[in-house]
Amino acid sequence: MTEEVHDVRLQVNGATHAVTVPARRLLSDALRHDCGLTGTHVGCEHGVCGACTVLMDGRPVRSCLVLAVSAEDTEVTTVEGLAEDTGEDDTVLSPVQQAFSDCHGLQCGFCTPGFLTTITAGLRANPDPTEDEARDMIAGNLCRCTGYQNIVKAVLRAAELTREGR
Amino acid sequence: MTTKLFGTRVPRVEDQRLLRGRGTYADDVLVGQRVLHAAVLRSPHAHARILDIDVSEVLDVEGVHAVWTFDDLTGPMAEPLPLLIPHPALTHGRTQFALAKDEVNHVGEAIAFVVAEDRYVAEDAVGRIRVDYEFLEPVVGIDAARAATRLVHDDVPGNVGARLEQENGDARAAIAAAPHTLSLDLTVERSACQPLEGRGTVARWDPDLGRMTVWTSTQTSTGVRGCVAAKLGLDLGQVDVITPDVGGGFGVKINHPWPEELLVPLAARILGVPVKFTEDRREHFISSAHERGQQHHVEVGFDDGGRVLGLDVQFWHDHGAYTPYGLIVPIITSTQLLGPYKPGAYRVVFESLYTNTVMVTPYRGAGRPQGCFVMERTMDAIAATLGKDRTEVRAANFIQPDEFPYDQGLVFQDGRELEYDSGDYPASLEKLKALVGWDEFEAFRAEMAAEGRRVGIGLACYVEGTGVGPYEGAHVHVETSGKVKVATGLTTQGQGHQTAFAQIVADELGVPFEMVEVTTGDTRRMPYAVGTFASRAAVMSGSAVHLAAKAAREKAFRIAAEALEASVDDLEISDGVIRVAGTDSAIDLGTVAVLSNPLRYAFDEASKAATQFSVGDPGKPPVAEDDEPGLEGKDFYSPERSTFASGMHAVIVETDPDTAEITILKYAVVHDCGHLINPMIVEGQIHGGVAQGVGGALYERMAYDESGQLLNASFMDFLMPYVTEVPAGIDIDHLETPSPLNPLGIKGAGEAGVIPSAAVFAAAIEDAEGIPITAMPISPSELFTLREAHLPEETA
Ligand code: FES
Ligand code: FES
């Protein structure tokens, strides 16, 4: 019993990963285990928690509901691709990441990559959200630790940082 | 020292890593290296005898390396898993086997373990295992367990694992003599921790060194280490357990070992290749642990002022199919139920019952939410009977500030007396009333009623035993660069330990915060530790870290005094430089670290810098008899008894007259955990606790059918709060009554947010609806049904 495999080129965070995967391999697994990008987390594997959210051509998708083979010809951004590479010692946090740090928007950090990608896309669509819109933006992601208040604050703070040109 | 960090909102250092996707959770380990993956065959039946297991088709699957069933296990691995916390009252303790032997007792119990090239293939193989079962009727829920027409374990009569009674005074006599009496029946359903990261374990065996390395998502690395060594027949010194980041625990990850935590290392050693197991969400629901399911019966006698003269509580705890974690949860309910009050006399008795459902381990709050629900519902009932304000009845029963330490006359979960260290409950109540607007509420209710809206207010008080022993330790090492490496054995699952402990060390040692690096949960760095649970990390490890840093500072001063030819008493340290007060005479802490180790090799610049100083007497050995090389401090903190944090919550809810939907209008918290190390982190813990509490009060329940199938074993069906379900804002006020039991005056804060939730929501819903609320959680449809049930009375 041999499983048929496919050669797939995944464009992730600006780099190309050539992977060989069975048709049933989830994008979340391919990113984590084949590309070694373990920042994308899997909390439920059934599309409910949002922890595995990545951007595909800029749009947030749940990578546990996407097959790796179908991600070919798309541009994937994971949490590892959010910070700005300055060529210095370390990367500079994006406004959304910085806002999470400022507002204590994370505790265990497991849900965080999914929130960061979701909000990054959300703020592109709506750069100046009201508090209600900020809540809406994250209403599809589960966090078991923070109670969300500080995440809502972080959304608003990220918008502020972005406006300030940070 | 320059600025004191203790008590300030220092941003978390761990965030830099976690925000960049560079955390290391169990499933992130050894990615990119050859690792085999495990999957587990789990029982589809709640109660059955295993007649035969046929694995013959499994090894035909390409990519499968091995399969284990109980028959393949030998030695200690073939014996039941440990009963971690035995108790004399637990007369019929039972634990499962790593793989089921002869019988399964809940859906999800592990039966076979398959290791393959990847998880997909391992699951394919699991699907090919054939098991013949003889079905047995399951026992599901407390009613069935109490009826005992069927037994979970043939040799446990009445399904009763334990019966425990404690009494302070003669409660029944006091009730009989009281001017007023009431009896209440109160129920709380099962729920579960559900951290976003499930369980996960990776193991690598190094045959050359004879060492086993285990990475596991646990709340106790040292506990897992002990179990792995014992079960696999290894010396403790051969096993390292490492737990860098944990994606939430809330209690469920304290159990040790899980079957997989033993099977993964076993497989790694036999196969000679690292093995990984990562639980999926359904597995987490049906094979880890739940909590909360209890039924309670209360008899209470009180006087005209609402003062409780006698309280008699009987309750039944559903501990599931096994009891690896002993009686911790019901013991906590039975003792912590008393909260901030001092009844004239108190008697409590509980039975801990077997059912064919997932076992119980503590879930954030650990039995306290049920206890608080019982006591606070009782207080509300007394107030209703007497027509008194609910806060007045509570105030009449408070332990007063001048009565501390206060001995409740019971034995707590740690085997020590239930003696509260400090607190100020009347002050706390005043703050809460102001914060939520208690006295203005009737005006608000009238205003809302005029708009056809229905609102209610509730409050609930609790006391939380935190910082349980026996001990924690810490190791502080100053490197020659001046960097300070700190290790504490307990783990972290999001509480910001790396930041909070670094704050303590930076203050005590007088070094910049950035120079301090804290490692948690790595048995190679600190092999003695208990674990992160029961709001004990800040109290226990915080104190140990403080003491270890103090020891390092003392040694640094001793060496610096010699090098600077000064008296220790004249020295001070700030920004990592020790100086003779009021002079230019100074030495870097890093240089002191070089001097502490009388080597004659100049490895680096720091060593060269040190040559200008001379320490030690040439006539004596380079390392004195009572000394050791290196600038280190190590110490342990072991308290006499637990600290007792406390708090009070109030909520204003609106209930929809048509849909019975419950909306939170205001949520207020007054919280006393002694001195706060980092208020930002404490508030974060409260936010998270309140959200979990809202879930527990309004949504979360384990929907078992009568055959023992869990019908809602997914995030689609088990409802946890999203942002849309939590209050938009929580008003928090702190009160600081420092604990006299530890050097920093701290008490724990981890579980506070969740303890009073069921009680406070029940009170507010009852206040809005005028219908007694005696069972939680409560869904809109349940509230709707309750309304219907009470209609005839109202119209009659
Ligand atoms: S892991 Fe994909 S949504 Fe939960
Ligand atoms: S920070 Fe732990 S789940 Fe969100």
Short mmCIF file of N, CA, C and O in Angstrom, two decimals, chain B residues 780-790:
data_model
loop_
_atom_site.label_atom_id
_atom_site.label_comp_id
_atom_site.label_asym_id
_atom_site.label_seq_id
_atom_site.Cartn_x
_atom_site.Cartn_y
_atom_site.Cartn_z
N PRO B 780 -29.82 29.59 27.68
CA PRO B 780 -31.09 30.29 27.47
C PRO B 780 -32.28 29.33 27.43
O PRO B 780 -33.33 29.63 27.99
N SER B 781 -32.11 28.16 26.82
CA SER B 781 -33.27 27.28 26.74
C SER B 781 -33.61 26.72 28.13
O SER B 781 -34.79 26.51 28.45
N GLU B 782 -32.60 26.52 28.96
CA GLU B 782 -32.90 26.06 30.31
C GLU B 782 -33.61 27.15 31.11
O GLU B 782 -34.53 26.87 31.87
N LEU B 783 -33.16 28.36 30.93
CA LEU B 783 -33.82 29.46 31.63
C LEU B 783 -35.26 29.60 31.16
O LEU B 783 -36.19 29.80 31.95
N PHE B 784 -35.44 29.42 29.88
CA PHE B 784 -36.78 29.49 29.29
C PHE B 784 -37.69 28.43 29.92
O PHE B 784 -38.81 28.71 30.35
N THR B 785 -37.15 27.22 30.01
CA THR B 785 -37.92 26.11 30.61
C THR B 785 -38.23 26.40 32.08
O THR B 785 -39.34 26.12 32.55
N LEU B 786 -37.25 26.94 32.78
CA LEU B 786 -37.47 27.29 34.18
C LEU B 786 -38.61 28.29 34.33
O LEU B 786 -39.46 28.17 35.21
N ARG B 787 -38.61 29.26 33.44
CA ARG B 787 -39.69 30.27 33.47
C ARG B 787 -41.04 29.61 33.31
O ARG B 787 -41.97 29.89 34.06
N GLU B 788 -41.12 28.70 32.33
CA GLU B 788 -42.38 28.00 32.08
C GLU B 788 -42.82 27.26 33.34
O GLU B 788 -43.98 27.32 33.74
N ALA B 789 -41.84 26.59 33.96
CA ALA B 789 -42.15 25.79 35.14
C ALA B 789 -42.68 26.65 36.28
O ALA B 789 -43.46 26.18 37.10
N HIS B 790 -42.25 27.90 36.33
CA HIS B 790 -42.68 28.76 37.43
C HIS B 790 -43.91 29.59 37.09
O HIS B 790 -44.44 30.27 37.95
#
